Tab-separated table of C-alpha atoms in Angstrom:
chain	number	residue	atom	x	y	z
A	1	UNK	CA	-132.935	51.609	-19.839
A	2	UNK	CA	-130.590	54.185	-18.345
A	3	UNK	CA	-132.124	57.488	-17.351
A	4	UNK	CA	-134.797	57.990	-19.969
A	5	UNK	CA	-136.647	61.088	-18.820
A	6	UNK	CA	-138.729	61.688	-21.911
A	7	UNK	CA	-140.208	59.641	-24.722
A	8	UNK	CA	-141.289	61.960	-27.492
A	9	UNK	CA	-143.727	60.862	-30.208
A	10	UNK	CA	-142.737	63.011	-33.175
A	11	UNK	CA	-145.549	63.789	-35.578
A	12	UNK	CA	-143.395	64.692	-38.574
A	13	UNK	CA	-139.792	64.675	-39.708
A	14	UNK	CA	-139.600	68.419	-39.082
A	15	UNK	CA	-140.906	67.913	-35.557
A	16	UNK	CA	-138.436	65.098	-34.840
A	17	UNK	CA	-135.459	66.972	-36.245
A	18	UNK	CA	-136.303	70.140	-34.309
A	19	UNK	CA	-136.532	68.160	-31.080
A	20	UNK	CA	-133.216	66.415	-31.696
A	21	UNK	CA	-131.541	69.709	-32.569
A	22	UNK	CA	-132.874	71.297	-29.401
A	23	UNK	CA	-131.620	68.494	-27.153
A	24	UNK	CA	-128.326	67.587	-28.818
A	25	UNK	CA	-126.422	64.400	-27.900
A	26	UNK	CA	-128.743	63.386	-25.044
A	27	UNK	CA	-131.467	62.520	-27.591
A	28	UNK	CA	-131.713	59.442	-29.813
A	29	UNK	CA	-134.146	58.447	-32.514
A	30	UNK	CA	-136.032	55.181	-32.053
A	31	UNK	CA	-135.984	52.844	-35.027
A	32	UNK	CA	-137.293	49.467	-33.936
A	33	UNK	CA	-136.019	50.151	-30.441
A	34	UNK	CA	-134.413	46.733	-29.989
A	35	UNK	CA	-130.859	47.908	-29.439
A	36	UNK	CA	-131.888	50.986	-27.487
A	37	UNK	CA	-133.543	48.779	-24.910
A	38	UNK	CA	-130.845	46.106	-25.007
A	39	UNK	CA	-127.751	48.299	-24.938
A	40	UNK	CA	-128.610	50.956	-22.438
A	41	UNK	CA	-126.724	54.178	-22.965
A	42	UNK	CA	-126.734	56.213	-19.756
A	43	UNK	CA	-126.059	59.441	-21.672
A	44	UNK	CA	-129.359	59.257	-23.563
A	45	UNK	CA	-132.194	60.919	-21.663
A	46	UNK	CA	-134.748	61.472	-24.443
A	47	UNK	CA	-135.990	59.054	-27.069
A	48	UNK	CA	-137.635	60.452	-30.201
A	49	UNK	CA	-140.135	58.025	-31.707
A	50	UNK	CA	-140.403	58.187	-35.515
A	51	UNK	CA	-143.217	55.651	-35.887
A	52	UNK	CA	-145.819	58.368	-36.558
A	53	UNK	CA	-143.791	60.101	-39.261
A	54	UNK	CA	-145.032	57.977	-42.170
A	55	UNK	CA	-141.746	56.159	-42.763
A	56	UNK	CA	-143.115	52.613	-43.085
A	57	UNK	CA	-143.320	52.064	-46.844
A	58	UNK	CA	-141.812	50.351	-49.858
A	59	UNK	CA	-142.402	52.317	-53.039
A	60	UNK	CA	-141.115	52.885	-56.526
A	61	UNK	CA	-138.932	55.982	-56.767
A	62	UNK	CA	-137.144	57.642	-59.689
A	63	UNK	CA	-133.890	56.239	-58.302
A	64	UNK	CA	-135.228	52.668	-57.980
A	65	UNK	CA	-137.041	51.252	-54.963
A	66	UNK	CA	-137.322	53.308	-51.790
A	67	UNK	CA	-137.752	51.620	-48.416
A	68	UNK	CA	-138.924	53.850	-45.582
A	69	UNK	CA	-136.598	53.778	-42.617
A	70	UNK	CA	-139.288	52.461	-40.243
A	71	UNK	CA	-139.956	49.413	-42.424
A	72	UNK	CA	-139.272	46.176	-40.582
A	73	UNK	CA	-137.165	43.303	-41.870
A	74	UNK	CA	-140.281	41.121	-41.935
A	75	UNK	CA	-142.065	43.559	-44.238
A	76	UNK	CA	-139.014	43.731	-46.493
A	77	UNK	CA	-138.763	39.934	-46.639
A	78	UNK	CA	-142.380	39.688	-47.814
A	79	UNK	CA	-142.247	42.464	-50.407
A	80	UNK	CA	-142.851	41.233	-53.951
A	81	UNK	CA	-140.724	44.102	-55.322
A	82	UNK	CA	-137.761	43.336	-53.068
A	83	UNK	CA	-138.056	39.617	-53.825
A	84	UNK	CA	-137.499	40.439	-57.486
A	85	UNK	CA	-134.611	42.808	-56.862
A	86	UNK	CA	-131.059	41.588	-57.616
A	87	UNK	CA	-132.088	37.960	-57.499
A	88	UNK	CA	-134.066	38.470	-54.314
A	89	UNK	CA	-131.014	38.407	-52.052
A	90	UNK	CA	-132.104	41.260	-49.792
A	91	UNK	CA	-135.587	39.834	-49.288
A	92	UNK	CA	-134.057	36.424	-48.590
A	93	UNK	CA	-131.684	37.688	-45.918
A	94	UNK	CA	-134.187	40.121	-44.395
A	95	UNK	CA	-136.244	37.010	-43.644
A	96	UNK	CA	-133.368	35.099	-42.052
A	97	UNK	CA	-131.378	37.548	-39.982
A	98	UNK	CA	-131.848	37.299	-36.200
A	99	UNK	CA	-135.148	35.553	-35.462
A	100	UNK	CA	-138.798	35.867	-36.338
A	101	UNK	CA	-139.966	38.010	-33.417
A	102	UNK	CA	-137.015	40.379	-33.706
A	103	UNK	CA	-137.479	40.767	-37.450
A	104	UNK	CA	-140.963	42.049	-36.677
A	105	UNK	CA	-139.340	44.854	-34.682
A	106	UNK	CA	-136.001	45.632	-36.338
A	107	UNK	CA	-136.242	48.450	-38.882
A	108	UNK	CA	-133.935	49.115	-41.804
A	109	UNK	CA	-133.331	52.670	-40.598
A	110	UNK	CA	-132.539	51.410	-37.133
A	111	UNK	CA	-129.838	49.037	-38.295
A	112	UNK	CA	-128.233	51.709	-40.469
A	113	UNK	CA	-128.410	54.280	-37.701
A	114	UNK	CA	-126.769	51.950	-35.209
A	115	UNK	CA	-124.417	50.356	-37.765
A	116	UNK	CA	-122.759	47.993	-35.367
A	117	UNK	CA	-119.695	46.243	-36.827
A	118	UNK	CA	-121.523	42.913	-36.684
A	119	UNK	CA	-124.543	44.290	-38.539
A	120	UNK	CA	-125.870	41.881	-41.184
A	121	UNK	CA	-127.973	44.269	-43.241
A	122	UNK	CA	-125.588	47.146	-43.873
A	123	UNK	CA	-122.872	45.192	-45.753
A	124	UNK	CA	-125.455	43.828	-48.150
A	125	UNK	CA	-127.063	47.221	-48.731
A	126	UNK	CA	-123.625	48.715	-49.436
A	127	UNK	CA	-122.965	45.932	-51.950
A	128	UNK	CA	-126.306	46.654	-53.611
A	129	UNK	CA	-125.198	50.266	-54.068
A	130	UNK	CA	-127.899	51.607	-51.765
A	131	UNK	CA	-128.273	55.276	-51.035
A	132	UNK	CA	-129.864	56.916	-48.022
A	133	UNK	CA	-132.382	59.737	-48.150
A	134	UNK	CA	-131.562	61.994	-45.224
A	135	UNK	CA	-133.475	64.798	-43.568
A	136	UNK	CA	-131.840	67.642	-41.683
A	137	UNK	CA	-134.346	70.376	-42.356
A	138	UNK	CA	-134.175	69.541	-46.039
A	139	UNK	CA	-133.880	66.272	-47.882
A	140	UNK	CA	-130.718	65.039	-49.540
A	141	UNK	CA	-129.445	61.740	-50.868
A	142	UNK	CA	-126.021	60.230	-50.399
A	143	UNK	CA	-124.440	56.790	-50.865
A	144	UNK	CA	-124.857	54.539	-47.851
A	145	UNK	CA	-121.138	53.713	-48.014
A	146	UNK	CA	-120.401	57.405	-47.498
A	147	UNK	CA	-122.974	57.822	-44.749
A	148	UNK	CA	-121.511	55.069	-42.589
A	149	UNK	CA	-118.042	56.543	-43.003
A	150	UNK	CA	-119.112	59.919	-41.655
A	151	UNK	CA	-122.261	59.605	-39.572
A	152	UNK	CA	-123.990	62.865	-38.971
A	153	UNK	CA	-125.540	63.282	-35.523
A	154	UNK	CA	-129.114	64.515	-35.504
A	155	UNK	CA	-129.747	63.751	-39.160
A	156	UNK	CA	-132.773	61.532	-39.748
A	157	UNK	CA	-132.578	58.575	-42.114
A	158	UNK	CA	-135.821	58.932	-44.037
A	159	UNK	CA	-135.386	56.034	-46.415
A	160	UNK	CA	-133.078	53.673	-48.232
A	161	UNK	CA	-132.896	53.692	-52.009
A	162	UNK	CA	-132.086	50.544	-53.949
A	163	UNK	CA	-130.799	51.758	-57.302
A	164	UNK	CA	-132.549	50.938	-60.540
A	165	UNK	CA	-130.545	48.881	-62.986
A	166	UNK	CA	-129.780	45.934	-60.729
A	167	UNK	CA	-132.642	43.838	-62.072
A	168	UNK	CA	-130.350	41.399	-63.894
A	169	UNK	CA	-127.686	41.351	-61.206
A	170	UNK	CA	-127.163	38.820	-58.479
A	171	UNK	CA	-126.802	39.812	-54.830
A	172	UNK	CA	-124.888	37.649	-52.393
A	173	UNK	CA	-124.375	37.669	-48.623
A	174	UNK	CA	-122.215	35.261	-46.679
A	175	UNK	CA	-122.179	35.270	-42.885
A	176	UNK	CA	-119.745	33.087	-40.999
A	177	UNK	CA	-121.614	32.170	-37.822
A	178	UNK	CA	-121.999	29.174	-35.578
A	179	UNK	CA	-125.781	29.564	-35.463
A	180	UNK	CA	-128.272	31.735	-37.305
A	181	UNK	CA	-128.620	34.108	-34.370
A	182	UNK	CA	-124.917	34.310	-33.630
A	183	UNK	CA	-122.859	37.395	-34.399
A	184	UNK	CA	-120.773	36.852	-37.511
A	185	UNK	CA	-117.048	36.377	-37.339
A	186	UNK	CA	-116.906	37.802	-40.845
A	187	UNK	CA	-119.438	39.135	-43.355
A	188	UNK	CA	-118.970	39.222	-47.076
A	189	UNK	CA	-121.435	40.630	-49.543
A	190	UNK	CA	-121.399	41.188	-53.283
A	191	UNK	CA	-123.450	42.383	-56.182
A	192	UNK	CA	-122.355	41.014	-59.523
A	193	UNK	CA	-123.758	41.772	-62.949
A	194	UNK	CA	-122.917	39.568	-65.860
A	195	UNK	CA	-123.523	39.153	-69.553
A	196	UNK	CA	-123.544	35.479	-70.353
A	197	UNK	CA	-120.481	34.136	-68.532
A	198	UNK	CA	-118.652	37.478	-68.361
A	199	UNK	CA	-118.950	39.718	-65.307
A	200	UNK	CA	-119.744	43.302	-66.257
A	201	UNK	CA	-119.902	44.993	-62.820
A	202	UNK	CA	-119.194	44.040	-59.219
A	203	UNK	CA	-119.304	45.489	-55.723
A	204	UNK	CA	-117.483	43.515	-53.041
A	205	UNK	CA	-117.919	44.363	-49.355
A	206	UNK	CA	-116.331	42.877	-46.245
A	207	UNK	CA	-117.579	43.605	-42.727
A	208	UNK	CA	-117.137	42.280	-39.226
A	209	UNK	CA	-113.366	42.242	-39.908
A	210	UNK	CA	-114.001	43.276	-37.012
A	211	UNK	CA	-114.391	46.757	-38.540
A	212	UNK	CA	-117.442	48.207	-40.257
A	213	UNK	CA	-118.581	47.445	-43.798
A	214	UNK	CA	-116.088	48.563	-46.448
A	215	UNK	CA	-116.086	48.384	-50.233
A	216	UNK	CA	-113.067	46.926	-51.993
A	217	UNK	CA	-112.994	48.436	-55.504
A	218	UNK	CA	-109.705	46.800	-56.452
A	219	UNK	CA	-111.218	43.371	-55.828
A	220	UNK	CA	-114.204	44.367	-57.943
A	221	UNK	CA	-111.821	45.311	-60.753
A	222	UNK	CA	-110.443	41.787	-60.533
A	223	UNK	CA	-113.834	40.425	-61.588
A	224	UNK	CA	-115.113	42.954	-64.122
A	225	UNK	CA	-114.586	41.916	-67.714
A	226	UNK	CA	-113.509	38.449	-66.620
A	227	UNK	CA	-115.241	35.136	-67.182
A	228	UNK	CA	-116.990	33.201	-64.441
A	229	UNK	CA	-114.094	30.782	-64.111
A	230	UNK	CA	-112.330	29.193	-61.192
A	231	UNK	CA	-109.123	30.943	-62.232
A	232	UNK	CA	-110.786	34.366	-61.988
A	233	UNK	CA	-112.059	33.793	-58.461
A	234	UNK	CA	-108.814	32.126	-57.341
A	235	UNK	CA	-106.914	35.224	-58.454
A	236	UNK	CA	-109.333	37.530	-56.613
A	237	UNK	CA	-109.070	35.375	-53.489
A	238	UNK	CA	-105.293	35.833	-53.518
A	239	UNK	CA	-105.730	39.594	-53.961
A	240	UNK	CA	-108.244	39.685	-51.100
A	241	UNK	CA	-105.739	38.145	-48.699
A	242	UNK	CA	-103.548	41.218	-49.201
A	243	UNK	CA	-106.232	43.882	-49.511
A	244	UNK	CA	-108.844	43.103	-46.849
A	245	UNK	CA	-107.843	44.513	-43.478
A	246	UNK	CA	-108.652	41.998	-40.761
A	247	UNK	CA	-107.967	42.126	-37.071
A	248	UNK	CA	-108.188	40.186	-33.840
A	249	UNK	CA	-110.944	40.515	-31.269
A	250	UNK	CA	-112.619	38.246	-28.733
A	251	UNK	CA	-114.379	36.320	-31.496
A	252	UNK	CA	-111.476	35.419	-33.770
A	253	UNK	CA	-107.868	36.079	-34.595
A	254	UNK	CA	-106.846	38.085	-37.612
A	255	UNK	CA	-105.172	34.974	-38.980
A	256	UNK	CA	-108.429	33.024	-38.787
A	257	UNK	CA	-110.339	35.875	-40.397
A	258	UNK	CA	-107.827	35.922	-43.238
A	259	UNK	CA	-108.740	32.314	-44.004
A	260	UNK	CA	-112.394	33.295	-43.901
A	261	UNK	CA	-111.720	35.993	-46.500
A	262	UNK	CA	-110.511	33.280	-48.852
A	263	UNK	CA	-113.517	31.096	-47.999
A	264	UNK	CA	-115.854	34.006	-48.725
A	265	UNK	CA	-114.539	34.343	-52.274
A	266	UNK	CA	-114.867	30.568	-52.767
A	267	UNK	CA	-118.502	30.834	-51.670
A	268	UNK	CA	-119.076	33.715	-54.092
A	269	UNK	CA	-117.648	31.603	-56.910
A	270	UNK	CA	-120.011	28.740	-56.095
A	271	UNK	CA	-122.967	31.118	-55.905
A	272	UNK	CA	-122.165	32.924	-59.137
A	273	UNK	CA	-121.435	29.832	-61.178
A	274	UNK	CA	-124.714	28.379	-59.876
A	275	UNK	CA	-126.635	31.508	-60.866
A	276	UNK	CA	-125.087	31.628	-64.326
A	277	UNK	CA	-125.950	28.004	-65.158
B	1	UNK	CA	-133.932	60.605	-13.173
B	2	UNK	CA	-136.800	59.082	-15.096
B	3	UNK	CA	-140.222	60.578	-15.608
B	4	UNK	CA	-143.683	59.085	-15.672
B	5	UNK	CA	-145.950	58.976	-18.674
B	6	UNK	CA	-149.471	57.845	-19.231
B	7	UNK	CA	-149.850	55.059	-21.752
B	8	UNK	CA	-153.145	53.900	-23.191
B	9	UNK	CA	-153.115	50.400	-24.607
B	10	UNK	CA	-155.711	47.765	-25.357
B	11	UNK	CA	-154.738	44.436	-23.860
B	12	UNK	CA	-156.852	41.349	-24.503
B	13	UNK	CA	-159.746	43.548	-25.543
B	14	UNK	CA	-159.685	45.850	-22.521
B	15	UNK	CA	-158.414	49.423	-22.686
B	16	UNK	CA	-155.905	50.233	-19.946
B	17	UNK	CA	-154.621	53.642	-18.873
B	18	UNK	CA	-151.266	52.985	-17.268
B	19	UNK	CA	-148.997	55.516	-15.625
B	20	UNK	CA	-145.459	54.223	-15.859
B	21	UNK	CA	-141.855	55.308	-15.872
B	22	UNK	CA	-140.417	55.909	-19.324
B	23	UNK	CA	-137.712	53.273	-18.927
B	24	UNK	CA	-139.969	50.311	-18.132
B	25	UNK	CA	-140.527	47.549	-20.627
B	26	UNK	CA	-143.839	46.235	-21.876
B	27	UNK	CA	-143.118	42.933	-20.103
B	28	UNK	CA	-142.817	44.730	-16.789
B	29	UNK	CA	-146.053	46.651	-17.238
B	30	UNK	CA	-147.978	43.567	-18.356
B	31	UNK	CA	-146.779	41.518	-15.409
B	32	UNK	CA	-146.460	44.038	-12.596
B	33	UNK	CA	-149.140	46.609	-13.410
B	34	UNK	CA	-151.754	44.512	-15.192
B	35	UNK	CA	-151.068	41.238	-13.372
B	36	UNK	CA	-150.761	39.257	-16.577
B	37	UNK	CA	-148.176	36.787	-15.345
B	38	UNK	CA	-148.496	34.424	-18.297
B	39	UNK	CA	-145.947	36.567	-20.126
B	40	UNK	CA	-142.658	35.211	-18.789
B	41	UNK	CA	-139.288	36.833	-18.229
B	42	UNK	CA	-136.557	34.493	-19.359
B	43	UNK	CA	-133.396	36.042	-20.760
B	44	UNK	CA	-134.774	39.604	-20.706
B	45	UNK	CA	-132.725	40.422	-23.807
B	46	UNK	CA	-134.753	39.194	-26.740
B	47	UNK	CA	-133.171	35.807	-27.185
B	48	UNK	CA	-135.466	33.239	-25.540
B	49	UNK	CA	-138.952	34.363	-26.637
B	50	UNK	CA	-140.636	33.575	-23.297
B	51	UNK	CA	-142.040	37.123	-23.211
B	52	UNK	CA	-143.609	36.979	-26.692
B	53	UNK	CA	-146.893	38.836	-27.113
B	54	UNK	CA	-148.804	39.930	-30.185
B	55	UNK	CA	-148.669	43.697	-30.667
B	56	UNK	CA	-150.662	45.172	-33.537
B	57	UNK	CA	-150.721	41.768	-35.215
B	58	UNK	CA	-146.976	41.135	-34.920
B	59	UNK	CA	-145.313	38.741	-32.508
B	60	UNK	CA	-142.730	40.690	-30.532
B	61	UNK	CA	-140.434	40.041	-27.609
B	62	UNK	CA	-142.010	42.345	-25.071
B	63	UNK	CA	-138.806	42.608	-23.045
B	64	UNK	CA	-137.356	44.715	-25.873
B	65	UNK	CA	-140.378	46.987	-26.210
B	66	UNK	CA	-140.659	49.986	-23.956
B	67	UNK	CA	-144.137	50.365	-22.510
B	68	UNK	CA	-144.332	53.853	-24.011
B	69	UNK	CA	-143.758	52.334	-27.444
B	70	UNK	CA	-147.032	50.476	-26.952
B	71	UNK	CA	-149.014	53.717	-26.732
B	72	UNK	CA	-152.224	53.156	-28.694
B	73	UNK	CA	-151.329	49.551	-29.443
B	74	UNK	CA	-153.551	46.493	-29.426
B	75	UNK	CA	-151.886	43.689	-27.513
B	76	UNK	CA	-152.780	40.064	-27.001
B	77	UNK	CA	-151.128	38.020	-24.263
B	78	UNK	CA	-151.539	34.323	-23.509
B	79	UNK	CA	-154.430	35.201	-21.180
B	80	UNK	CA	-156.312	36.669	-24.148
B	81	UNK	CA	-156.529	33.445	-26.126
B	82	UNK	CA	-159.043	31.592	-23.971
B	83	UNK	CA	-162.464	31.259	-25.552
B	84	UNK	CA	-165.404	31.314	-23.144
B	85	UNK	CA	-163.185	30.398	-20.226
B	86	UNK	CA	-161.767	27.387	-22.041
B	87	UNK	CA	-158.389	26.982	-23.711
B	88	UNK	CA	-158.276	28.001	-27.348
B	89	UNK	CA	-157.917	25.286	-29.970
B	90	UNK	CA	-154.229	26.090	-30.196
B	91	UNK	CA	-153.724	25.799	-26.445
B	92	UNK	CA	-155.731	22.586	-26.389
B	93	UNK	CA	-153.549	21.176	-29.162
B	94	UNK	CA	-150.459	21.881	-27.053
B	95	UNK	CA	-152.013	19.846	-24.250
B	96	UNK	CA	-153.155	16.969	-26.455
B	97	UNK	CA	-149.847	16.680	-28.307
B	98	UNK	CA	-147.791	16.724	-25.108
B	99	UNK	CA	-146.104	19.936	-26.239
B	100	UNK	CA	-145.872	21.272	-22.684
B	101	UNK	CA	-143.080	20.019	-20.466
B	102	UNK	CA	-141.891	22.427	-17.769
B	103	UNK	CA	-144.183	25.000	-19.366
B	104	UNK	CA	-142.027	28.081	-18.979
B	105	UNK	CA	-141.569	28.649	-22.719
B	106	UNK	CA	-145.131	27.642	-23.572
B	107	UNK	CA	-146.849	31.062	-23.476
B	108	UNK	CA	-144.234	32.495	-25.820
B	109	UNK	CA	-144.453	29.489	-28.113
B	110	UNK	CA	-148.228	29.742	-28.229
B	111	UNK	CA	-148.182	33.471	-28.969
B	112	UNK	CA	-145.674	33.103	-31.806
B	113	UNK	CA	-147.780	30.254	-33.195
B	114	UNK	CA	-150.972	32.293	-32.837
B	115	UNK	CA	-149.435	35.179	-34.803
B	116	UNK	CA	-148.404	32.732	-37.516
B	117	UNK	CA	-151.801	31.034	-37.767
B	118	UNK	CA	-153.600	34.374	-37.934
B	119	UNK	CA	-151.487	35.335	-40.924
B	120	UNK	CA	-151.146	31.878	-42.443
B	121	UNK	CA	-153.810	29.439	-41.194
B	122	UNK	CA	-152.264	26.402	-42.846
B	123	UNK	CA	-148.485	26.674	-42.582
B	124	UNK	CA	-145.992	24.014	-43.579
B	125	UNK	CA	-143.725	22.446	-40.967
B	126	UNK	CA	-140.880	24.639	-42.231
B	127	UNK	CA	-143.001	27.766	-41.849
B	128	UNK	CA	-143.896	26.745	-38.307
B	129	UNK	CA	-140.236	26.215	-37.468
B	130	UNK	CA	-139.382	29.652	-38.838
B	131	UNK	CA	-142.158	31.272	-36.826
B	132	UNK	CA	-140.901	29.598	-33.656
B	133	UNK	CA	-137.179	30.130	-34.242
B	134	UNK	CA	-137.093	32.903	-31.642
B	135	UNK	CA	-138.642	30.721	-28.946
B	136	UNK	CA	-136.285	28.483	-27.043
B	137	UNK	CA	-137.397	25.396	-25.116
B	138	UNK	CA	-134.812	24.101	-22.670
B	139	UNK	CA	-136.791	20.861	-22.368
B	140	UNK	CA	-136.176	20.529	-26.140
B	141	UNK	CA	-139.698	19.422	-26.961
B	142	UNK	CA	-139.717	21.021	-30.378
B	143	UNK	CA	-141.179	18.155	-32.413
B	144	UNK	CA	-144.304	17.984	-30.293
B	145	UNK	CA	-144.655	21.759	-30.378
B	146	UNK	CA	-144.576	21.736	-34.175
B	147	UNK	CA	-147.080	18.875	-34.153
B	148	UNK	CA	-149.377	20.893	-31.891
B	149	UNK	CA	-149.325	23.890	-34.214
B	150	UNK	CA	-150.027	21.609	-37.177
B	151	UNK	CA	-152.955	20.098	-35.304
B	152	UNK	CA	-154.348	23.527	-34.442
B	153	UNK	CA	-154.012	24.628	-38.048
B	154	UNK	CA	-156.454	21.902	-39.075
B	155	UNK	CA	-159.226	23.670	-37.189
B	156	UNK	CA	-158.537	27.040	-38.814
B	157	UNK	CA	-160.484	28.191	-41.815
């Protein structure tokens, strides 16, 4: 665990933020703690525990549903409210990512804070249009997609907001892995709203390209206003081959990932046509 | 340079005051400081489940929990399941169903199963498999392990 010299139990957000501000880059907040223990960073000398700051909750908020950043994936997977949200996709995946004992430890704030390229949760939250409630002496809200583009050191993720208005939409997450616990070679997530057989809104997100989660608005435009037909998805799949930036790493070549991009759209088509029937 | 902290935790019904370095894991404290060797170290990175304990009602891989994170926690290890010096019904079911081969994964399996049965006394086979998905058995005796948990569930109210 590197050179951890201090483990600080913060009693409030103000307390935690003040401590982090005082110590600067040698301090890190503890979400579930899984990655902090696993991936030891020798530069971190103080851990700031947020578990006593009242951040373990799922509650209705004016913006939709708010999930406290210390809420575990297990709690999310069992929430009746989350099960009913956007077809229940987030609850479904929160109960299947990693494995049972880790899901009891991994927190939603922790995964966002770490935001590893192979992260399963973040792409789906971006597709759902989630926002983050941040605390840096005062509270503010910003889109999760913006937060992961420009992470702000020292800022505390207080909660995640799932926007209202997605009740009739369908969320979708596709992970290309060898086993459930394996790191994905590619992630694809979507939120699609439809009226009858016509799609009225869509968010499409690719991650693990191997880069971080990114929205592809031009692909979304290829679905909106179109019917749930094979031709629509085939056209978007062709567009995706040009638009989605993929690369090579130890896990896969860019060429292989490009084929997975096509497969992801095929899987979305099968999911959406199944939902609409 | 690490520092030492005092951690108070209740393990198997007994309150312990442990002075430990801030970078030590719960597994290390349970085994080395408290002598509870039933909690095994397998992969030591959260993948095999041999170190599973129940912390505040949740089954966790104790190799990924810092001991200081367990401050104030209530923890049950495999040693805490015995009833009156005899194996618990769940442990006995493991024996009767032949669910123990080399035995190294068994404490973790039992603790994950115990957490499940506390929450859901009569789980389906699929629910048992989900609860045990983080526990690996290199002897591959999974069917008998699931059968043992099913048998133990019959004695739960």
